[in-house]
Coordinates of N, CA and C in Angstrom, one line a residue:
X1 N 103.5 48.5 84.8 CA 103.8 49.4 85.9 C 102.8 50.6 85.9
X2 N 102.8 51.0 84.7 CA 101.7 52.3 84.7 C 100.2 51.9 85.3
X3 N 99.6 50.3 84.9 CA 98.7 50.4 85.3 C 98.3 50.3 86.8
X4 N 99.8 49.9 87.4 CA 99.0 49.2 88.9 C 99.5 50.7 89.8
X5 N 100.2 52.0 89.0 CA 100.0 53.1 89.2 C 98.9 53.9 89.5
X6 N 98.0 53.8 87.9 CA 96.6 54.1 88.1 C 95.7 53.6 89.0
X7 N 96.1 52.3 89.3 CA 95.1 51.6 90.2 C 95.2 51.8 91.4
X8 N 96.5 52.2 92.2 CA 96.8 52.6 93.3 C 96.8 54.4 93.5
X9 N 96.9 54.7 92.5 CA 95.9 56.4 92.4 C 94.3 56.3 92.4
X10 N 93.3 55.3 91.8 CA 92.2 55.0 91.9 C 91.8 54.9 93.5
X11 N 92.5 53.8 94.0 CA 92.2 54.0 95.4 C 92.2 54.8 96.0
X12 N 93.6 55.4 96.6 CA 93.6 57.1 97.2 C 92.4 58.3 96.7
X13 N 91.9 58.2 95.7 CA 91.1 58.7 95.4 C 89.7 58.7 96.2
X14 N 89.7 57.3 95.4 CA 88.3 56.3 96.5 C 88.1 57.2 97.3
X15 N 89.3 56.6 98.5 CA 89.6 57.0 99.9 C 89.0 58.6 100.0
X16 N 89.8 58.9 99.4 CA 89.6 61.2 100.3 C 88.4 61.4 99.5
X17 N 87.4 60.3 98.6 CA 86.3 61.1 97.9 C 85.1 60.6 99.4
X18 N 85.2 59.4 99.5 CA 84.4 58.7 100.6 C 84.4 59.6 101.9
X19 N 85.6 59.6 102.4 CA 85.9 60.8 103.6 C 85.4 61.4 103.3
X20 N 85.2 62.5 102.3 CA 84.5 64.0 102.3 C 82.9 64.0 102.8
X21 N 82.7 65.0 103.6 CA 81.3 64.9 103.9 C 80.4 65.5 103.2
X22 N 79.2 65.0 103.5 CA 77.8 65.2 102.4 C 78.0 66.3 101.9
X23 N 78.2 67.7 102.7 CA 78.5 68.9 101.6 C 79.4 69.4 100.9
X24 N 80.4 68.8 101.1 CA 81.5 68.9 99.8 C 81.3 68.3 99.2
X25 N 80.6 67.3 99.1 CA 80.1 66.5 98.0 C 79.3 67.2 97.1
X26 N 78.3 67.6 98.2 CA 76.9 68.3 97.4 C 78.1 69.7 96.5
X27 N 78.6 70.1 97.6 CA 79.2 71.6 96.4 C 80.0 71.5 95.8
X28 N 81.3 70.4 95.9 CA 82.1 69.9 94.7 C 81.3 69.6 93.5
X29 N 80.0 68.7 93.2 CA 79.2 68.5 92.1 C 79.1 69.3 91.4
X30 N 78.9 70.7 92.3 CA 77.7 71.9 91.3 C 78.7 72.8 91.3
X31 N 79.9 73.1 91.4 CA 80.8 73.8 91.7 C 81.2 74.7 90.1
X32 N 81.9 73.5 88.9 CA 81.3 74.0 88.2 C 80.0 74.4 87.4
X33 N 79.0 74.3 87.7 CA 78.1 74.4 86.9 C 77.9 76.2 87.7
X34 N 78.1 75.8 88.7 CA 77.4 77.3 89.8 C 78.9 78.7 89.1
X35 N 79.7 78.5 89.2 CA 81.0 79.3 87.9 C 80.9 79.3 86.7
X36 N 80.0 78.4 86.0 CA 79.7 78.5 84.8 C 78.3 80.2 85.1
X37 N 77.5 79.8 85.8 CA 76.6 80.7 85.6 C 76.9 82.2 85.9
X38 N 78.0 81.9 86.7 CA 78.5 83.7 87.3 C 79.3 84.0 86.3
X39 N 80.3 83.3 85.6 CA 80.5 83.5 84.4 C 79.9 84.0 83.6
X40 N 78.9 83.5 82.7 CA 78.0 83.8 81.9 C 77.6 85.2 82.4
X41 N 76.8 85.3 83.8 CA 76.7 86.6 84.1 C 77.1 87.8 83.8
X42 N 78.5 87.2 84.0 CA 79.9 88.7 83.9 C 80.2 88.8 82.3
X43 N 79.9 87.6 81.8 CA 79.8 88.0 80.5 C 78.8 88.8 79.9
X44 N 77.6 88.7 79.9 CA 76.8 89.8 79.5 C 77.0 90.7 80.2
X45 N 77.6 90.7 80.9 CA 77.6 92.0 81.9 C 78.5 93.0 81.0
X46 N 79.9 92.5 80.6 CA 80.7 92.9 79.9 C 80.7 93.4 78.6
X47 N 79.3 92.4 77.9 CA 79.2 92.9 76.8 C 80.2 91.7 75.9
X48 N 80.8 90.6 76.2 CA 81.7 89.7 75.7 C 81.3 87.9 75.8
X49 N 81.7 87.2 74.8 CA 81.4 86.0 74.5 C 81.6 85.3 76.1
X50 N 80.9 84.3 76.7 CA 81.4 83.0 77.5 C 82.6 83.2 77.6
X51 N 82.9 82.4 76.7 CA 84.6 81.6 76.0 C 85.6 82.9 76.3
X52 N 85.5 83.9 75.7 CA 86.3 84.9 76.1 C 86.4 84.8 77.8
X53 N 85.6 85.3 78.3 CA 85.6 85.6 79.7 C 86.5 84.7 80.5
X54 N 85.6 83.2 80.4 CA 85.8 81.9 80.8 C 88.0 81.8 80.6
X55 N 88.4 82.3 79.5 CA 89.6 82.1 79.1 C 90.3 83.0 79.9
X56 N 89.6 83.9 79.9 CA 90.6 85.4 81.0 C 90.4 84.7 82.1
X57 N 89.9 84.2 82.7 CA 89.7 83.4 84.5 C 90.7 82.4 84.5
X58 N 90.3 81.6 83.2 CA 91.4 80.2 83.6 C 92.8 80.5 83.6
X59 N 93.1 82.0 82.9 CA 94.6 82.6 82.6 C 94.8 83.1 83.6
X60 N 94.1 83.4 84.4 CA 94.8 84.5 85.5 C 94.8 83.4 86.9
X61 N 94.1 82.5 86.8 CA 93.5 81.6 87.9 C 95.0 81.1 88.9
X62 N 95.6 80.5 88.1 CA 97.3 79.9 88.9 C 97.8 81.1 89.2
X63 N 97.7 80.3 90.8 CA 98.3 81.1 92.3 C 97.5 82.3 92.5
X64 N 96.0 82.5 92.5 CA 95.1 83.5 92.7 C 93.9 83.1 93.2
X65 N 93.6 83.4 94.7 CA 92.0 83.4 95.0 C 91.3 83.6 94.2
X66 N 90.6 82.3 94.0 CA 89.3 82.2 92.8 C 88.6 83.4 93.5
X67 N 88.3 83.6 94.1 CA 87.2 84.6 94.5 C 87.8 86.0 94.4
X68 N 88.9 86.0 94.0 CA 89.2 87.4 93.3 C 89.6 87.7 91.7
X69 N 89.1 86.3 91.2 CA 89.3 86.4 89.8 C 88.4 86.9 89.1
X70 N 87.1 87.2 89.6 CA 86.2 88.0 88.6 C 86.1 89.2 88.7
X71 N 86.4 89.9 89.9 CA 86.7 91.3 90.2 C 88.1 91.7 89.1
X72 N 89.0 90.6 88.9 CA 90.4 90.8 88.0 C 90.2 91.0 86.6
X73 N 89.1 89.9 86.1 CA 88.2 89.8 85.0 C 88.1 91.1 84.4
X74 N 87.1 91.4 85.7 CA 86.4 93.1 85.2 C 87.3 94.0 84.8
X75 N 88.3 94.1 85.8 CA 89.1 95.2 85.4 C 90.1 95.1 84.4
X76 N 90.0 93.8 83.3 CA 91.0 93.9 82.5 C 90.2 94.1 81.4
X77 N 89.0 93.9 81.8 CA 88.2 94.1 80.5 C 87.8 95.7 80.5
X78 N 88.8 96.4 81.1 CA 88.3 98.0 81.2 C 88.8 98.7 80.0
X79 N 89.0 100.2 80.0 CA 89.6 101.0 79.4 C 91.3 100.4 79.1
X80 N 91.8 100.4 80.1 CA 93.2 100.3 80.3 C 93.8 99.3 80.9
X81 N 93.7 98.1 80.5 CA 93.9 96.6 81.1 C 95.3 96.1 81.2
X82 N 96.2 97.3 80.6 CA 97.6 97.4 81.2 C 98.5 98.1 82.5
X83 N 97.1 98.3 82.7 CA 97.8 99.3 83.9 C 97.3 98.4 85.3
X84 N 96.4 97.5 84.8 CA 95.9 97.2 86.0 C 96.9 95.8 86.8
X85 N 97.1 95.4 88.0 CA 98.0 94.9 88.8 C 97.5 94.1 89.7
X86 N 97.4 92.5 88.6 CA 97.2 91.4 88.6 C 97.8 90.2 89.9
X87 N 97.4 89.8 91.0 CA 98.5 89.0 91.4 C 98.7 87.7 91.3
X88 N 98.6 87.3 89.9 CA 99.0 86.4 89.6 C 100.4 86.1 89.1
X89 N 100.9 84.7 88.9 CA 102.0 84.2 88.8 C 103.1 84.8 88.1
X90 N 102.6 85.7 87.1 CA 103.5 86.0 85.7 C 102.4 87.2 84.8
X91 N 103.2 87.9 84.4 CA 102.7 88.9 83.3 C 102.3 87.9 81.9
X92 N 103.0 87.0 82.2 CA 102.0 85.9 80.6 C 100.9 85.4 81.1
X93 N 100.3 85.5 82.2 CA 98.8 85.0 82.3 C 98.0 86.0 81.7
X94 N 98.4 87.1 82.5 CA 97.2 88.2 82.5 C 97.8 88.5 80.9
X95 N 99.0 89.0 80.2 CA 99.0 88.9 78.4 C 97.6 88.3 77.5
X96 N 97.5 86.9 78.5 CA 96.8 85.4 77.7 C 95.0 86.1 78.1
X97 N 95.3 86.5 79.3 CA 93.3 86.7 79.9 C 93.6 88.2 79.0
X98 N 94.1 88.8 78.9 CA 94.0 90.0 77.9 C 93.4 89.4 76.6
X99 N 94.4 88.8 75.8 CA 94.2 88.5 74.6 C 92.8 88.3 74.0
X100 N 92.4 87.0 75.2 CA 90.8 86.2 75.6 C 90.0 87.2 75.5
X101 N 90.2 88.4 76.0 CA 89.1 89.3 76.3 C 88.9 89.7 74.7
X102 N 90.0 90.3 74.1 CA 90.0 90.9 73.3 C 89.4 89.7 71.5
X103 N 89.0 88.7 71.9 CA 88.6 87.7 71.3 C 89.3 86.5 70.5
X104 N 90.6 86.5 71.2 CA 91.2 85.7 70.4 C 91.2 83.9 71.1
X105 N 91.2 83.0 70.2 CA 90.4 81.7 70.4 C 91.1 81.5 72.3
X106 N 90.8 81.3 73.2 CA 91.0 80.5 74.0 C 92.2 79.4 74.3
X107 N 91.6 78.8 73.4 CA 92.8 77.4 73.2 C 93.7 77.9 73.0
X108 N 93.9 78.5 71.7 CA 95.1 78.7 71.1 C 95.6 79.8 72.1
X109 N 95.6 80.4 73.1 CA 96.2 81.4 73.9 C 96.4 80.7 75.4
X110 N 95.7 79.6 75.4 CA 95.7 78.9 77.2 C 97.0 78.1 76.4
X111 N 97.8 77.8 77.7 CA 99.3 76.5 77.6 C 98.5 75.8 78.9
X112 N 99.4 74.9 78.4 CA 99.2 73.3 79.6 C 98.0 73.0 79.9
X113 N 98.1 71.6 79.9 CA 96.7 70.7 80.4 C 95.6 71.3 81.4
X114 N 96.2 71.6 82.5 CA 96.0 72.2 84.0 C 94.6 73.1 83.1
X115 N 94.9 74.1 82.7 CA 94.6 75.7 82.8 C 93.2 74.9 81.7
X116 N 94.0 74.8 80.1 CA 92.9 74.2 79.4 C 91.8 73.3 79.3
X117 N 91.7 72.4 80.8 CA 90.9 71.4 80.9 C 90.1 72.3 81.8
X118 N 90.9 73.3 82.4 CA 89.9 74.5 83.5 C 88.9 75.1 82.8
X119 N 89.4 76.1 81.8 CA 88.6 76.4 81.1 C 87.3 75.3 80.5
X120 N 87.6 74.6 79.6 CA 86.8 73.7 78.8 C 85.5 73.3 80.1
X121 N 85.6 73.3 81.1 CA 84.7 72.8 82.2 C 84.0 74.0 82.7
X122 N 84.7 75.5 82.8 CA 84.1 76.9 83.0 C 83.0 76.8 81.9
X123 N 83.4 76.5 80.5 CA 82.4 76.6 79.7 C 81.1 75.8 79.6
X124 N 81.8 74.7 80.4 CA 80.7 73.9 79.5 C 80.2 72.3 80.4
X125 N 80.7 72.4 81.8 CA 80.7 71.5 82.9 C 79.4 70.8 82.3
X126 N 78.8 70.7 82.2 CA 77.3 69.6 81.6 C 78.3 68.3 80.5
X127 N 79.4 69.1 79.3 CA 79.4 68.1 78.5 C 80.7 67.7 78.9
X128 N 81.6 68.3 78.9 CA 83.0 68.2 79.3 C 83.0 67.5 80.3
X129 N 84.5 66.4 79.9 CA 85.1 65.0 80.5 C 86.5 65.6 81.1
X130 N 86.6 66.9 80.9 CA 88.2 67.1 81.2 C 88.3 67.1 83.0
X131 N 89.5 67.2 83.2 CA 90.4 66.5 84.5 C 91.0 67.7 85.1
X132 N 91.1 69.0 85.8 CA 91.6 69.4 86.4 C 93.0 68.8 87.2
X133 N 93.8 68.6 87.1 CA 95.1 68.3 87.5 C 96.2 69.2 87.8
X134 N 96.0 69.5 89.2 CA 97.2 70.7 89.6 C 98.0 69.7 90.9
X135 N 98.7 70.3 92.0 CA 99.5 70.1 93.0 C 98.7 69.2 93.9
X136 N 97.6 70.0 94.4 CA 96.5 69.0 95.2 C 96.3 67.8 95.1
X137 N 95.4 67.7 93.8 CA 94.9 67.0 92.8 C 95.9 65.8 92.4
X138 N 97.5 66.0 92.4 CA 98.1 65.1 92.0 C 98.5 64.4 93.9
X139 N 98.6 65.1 94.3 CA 99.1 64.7 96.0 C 97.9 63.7 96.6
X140 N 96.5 64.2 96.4 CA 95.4 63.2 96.3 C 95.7 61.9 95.7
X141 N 96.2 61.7 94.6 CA 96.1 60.5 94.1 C 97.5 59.7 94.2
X142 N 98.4 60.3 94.9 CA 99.7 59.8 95.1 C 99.6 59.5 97.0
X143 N 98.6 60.2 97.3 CA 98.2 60.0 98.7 C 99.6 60.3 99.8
X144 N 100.1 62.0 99.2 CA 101.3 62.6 100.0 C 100.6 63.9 100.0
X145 N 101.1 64.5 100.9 CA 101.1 66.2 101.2 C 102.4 66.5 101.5
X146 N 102.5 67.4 100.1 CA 103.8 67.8 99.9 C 103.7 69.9 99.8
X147 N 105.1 70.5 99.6 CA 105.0 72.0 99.5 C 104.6 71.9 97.9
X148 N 103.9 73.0 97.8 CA 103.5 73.2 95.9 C 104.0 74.2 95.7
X149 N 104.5 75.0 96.5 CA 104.7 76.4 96.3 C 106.4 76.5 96.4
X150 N 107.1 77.7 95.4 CA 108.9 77.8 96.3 C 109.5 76.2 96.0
X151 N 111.2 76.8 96.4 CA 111.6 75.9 95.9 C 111.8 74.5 96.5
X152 N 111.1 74.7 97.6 CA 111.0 72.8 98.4 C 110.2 72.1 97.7
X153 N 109.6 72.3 96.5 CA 108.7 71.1 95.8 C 110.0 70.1 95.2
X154 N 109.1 68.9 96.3 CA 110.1 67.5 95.9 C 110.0 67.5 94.5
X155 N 110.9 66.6 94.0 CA 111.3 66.0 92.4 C 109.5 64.9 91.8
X156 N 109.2 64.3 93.1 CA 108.7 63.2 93.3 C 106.7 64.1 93.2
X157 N 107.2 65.2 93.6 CA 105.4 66.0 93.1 C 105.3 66.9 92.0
X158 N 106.0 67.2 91.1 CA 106.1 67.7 90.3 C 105.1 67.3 89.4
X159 N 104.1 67.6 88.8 CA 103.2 67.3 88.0 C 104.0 67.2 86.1
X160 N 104.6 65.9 85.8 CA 104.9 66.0 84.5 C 103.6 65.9 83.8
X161 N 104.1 65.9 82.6 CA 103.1 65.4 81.3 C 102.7 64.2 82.0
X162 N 103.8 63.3 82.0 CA 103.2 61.7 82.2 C 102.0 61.7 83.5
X163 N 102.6 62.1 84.5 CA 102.1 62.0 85.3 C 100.4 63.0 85.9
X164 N 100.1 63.4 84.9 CA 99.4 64.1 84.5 C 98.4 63.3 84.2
X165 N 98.4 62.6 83.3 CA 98.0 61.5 82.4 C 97.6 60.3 83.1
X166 N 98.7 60.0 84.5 CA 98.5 58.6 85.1 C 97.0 59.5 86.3
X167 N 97.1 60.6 86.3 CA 96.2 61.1 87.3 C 95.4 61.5 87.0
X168 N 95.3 61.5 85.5 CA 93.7 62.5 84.6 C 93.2 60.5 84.6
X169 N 93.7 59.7 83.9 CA 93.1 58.1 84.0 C 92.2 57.8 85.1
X170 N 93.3 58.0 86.6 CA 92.7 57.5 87.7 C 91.3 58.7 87.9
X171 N 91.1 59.4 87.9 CA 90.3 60.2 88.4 C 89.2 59.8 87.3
X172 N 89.2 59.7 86.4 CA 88.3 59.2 85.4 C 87.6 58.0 85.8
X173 N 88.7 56.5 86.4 CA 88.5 55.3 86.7 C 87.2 55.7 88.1
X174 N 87.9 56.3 89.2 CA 87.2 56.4 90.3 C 86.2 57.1 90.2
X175 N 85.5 58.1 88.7 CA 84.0 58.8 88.4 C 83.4 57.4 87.8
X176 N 84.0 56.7 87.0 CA 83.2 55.4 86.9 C 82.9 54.7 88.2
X177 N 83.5 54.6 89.1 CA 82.9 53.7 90.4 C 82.1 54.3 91.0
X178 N 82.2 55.7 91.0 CA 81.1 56.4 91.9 C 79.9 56.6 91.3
X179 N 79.8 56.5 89.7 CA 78.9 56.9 88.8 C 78.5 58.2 89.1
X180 N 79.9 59.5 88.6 CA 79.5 60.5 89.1 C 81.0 61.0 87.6
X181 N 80.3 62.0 87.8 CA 81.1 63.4 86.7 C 82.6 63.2 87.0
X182 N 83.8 62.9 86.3 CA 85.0 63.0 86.7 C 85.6 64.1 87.3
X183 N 84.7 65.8 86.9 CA 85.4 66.7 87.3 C 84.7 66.8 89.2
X184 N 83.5 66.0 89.3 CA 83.2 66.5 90.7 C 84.0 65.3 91.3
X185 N 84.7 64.1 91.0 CA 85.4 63.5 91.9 C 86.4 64.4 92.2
X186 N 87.4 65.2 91.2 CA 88.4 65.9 91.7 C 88.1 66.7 92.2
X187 N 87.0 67.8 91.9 CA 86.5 68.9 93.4 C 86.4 69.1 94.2
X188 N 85.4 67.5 94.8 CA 85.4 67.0 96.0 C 86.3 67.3 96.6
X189 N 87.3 65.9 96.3 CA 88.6 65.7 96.5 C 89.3 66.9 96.9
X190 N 89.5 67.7 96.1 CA 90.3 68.9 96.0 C 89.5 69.7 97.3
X191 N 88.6 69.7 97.7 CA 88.0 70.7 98.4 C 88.0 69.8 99.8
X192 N 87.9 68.6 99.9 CA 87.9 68.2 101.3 C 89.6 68.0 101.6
X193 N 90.5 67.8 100.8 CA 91.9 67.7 100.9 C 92.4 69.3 101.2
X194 N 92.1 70.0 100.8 CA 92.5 71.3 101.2 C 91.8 71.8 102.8
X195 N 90.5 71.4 102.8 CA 90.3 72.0 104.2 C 90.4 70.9 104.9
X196 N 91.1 69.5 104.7 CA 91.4 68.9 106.0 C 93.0 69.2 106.6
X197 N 93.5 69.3 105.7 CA 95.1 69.9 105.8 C 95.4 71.7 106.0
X198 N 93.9 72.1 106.4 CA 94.1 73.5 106.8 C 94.6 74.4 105.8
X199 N 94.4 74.1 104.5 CA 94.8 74.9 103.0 C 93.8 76.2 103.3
X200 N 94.6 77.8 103.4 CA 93.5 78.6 102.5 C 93.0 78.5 101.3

């Protein structure tokens, strides 16, 4: 059963990676590598390691315009990184991108697959095989568009452990057929599935 799961997440995959046009292709590829370097930037900029930085982004990132995560970055790495007012999901993200700032390992301060496979690819998108797997990402491969947000998320999109697993496999399976990076099949994916369904 699990496998003709994966294989039928393989396809839907296929599908919305083929659909996407030449430039989400081209900018899904380089997407991390191009956040790896603004990263880096803001790290010297700060005066603090990669890994640190890279950890405070992937902490604060769930339910937050990427494009306002480095401006959030900055200001937790300030004087007073308690006072400042995050809008992200929960006071334990921004705790976790505090901690990161303040040097404590990454890993051991990121929870769940999702966030830690985020980071590991902020760092280091050249060597890293990891899988980004959130709401999108799993709807992609189940080939539904469902609510992610509040309490109408079906039973049936909930991203488990398992299913996490059946969706980090396929995404892997379908970077082998394209002979392409597993994290830009999900990008892709992720970026032409959001602007075809009119996602901000």
């Amino acid at each position: 059963m699990e496998r003709a799961r994966i294989a039928r997440y393989t396809r839907n995959i296929l599908r919305v990676y083929r659909d996407a046009p030449r430039r989400l292709k081209r900018d899904g590829a380089q997407w991390y590598a191009v956040e790896h370097e603004k990263l880096a930037a803001l790290a010297l900029d700060l005066g603090k390691p990669l890994e640190s930085v890279a950890g405070a982004a992937a902490a604060i990132s769930p339910g937050m315009r990427w494009d306002l995560v480095y401006y959030y970055v900055r200001e937790l790495a300030g004087n007073d990184p308690d006072a400042v007012s995050v809008p992200t999901y929960s006071r334990a993200n921004v705790d976790k991108a505090i901690r990161s700032l303040l040097g404590d390992d990454p890993l051991a301060v990121l929870g769940g697959p999702k966030v830690r496979a985020f980071y590991a690819l902020l760092v280091s998108p050249s060597t890293s095989d990891a899988v980004v797997i959130d709401g999108h990402a799993y709807n992609i491969a189940r080939a539904e568009r469902t609510a992610l947000r509040g309490d109408n998320i079906p039973a049936a999109a909930r991203v488990t452990s398992a299913r996490y697993r059946w969706a980090e496999k396929a995404y892997r399976r379908a970077a082998e057929l394209l002979n392409v990076a597993p994290h830009a099949v999900q990008t892709v994916t992720w970026l032409h599935w959001r602007e075809k369904h009119g996602v901000a």
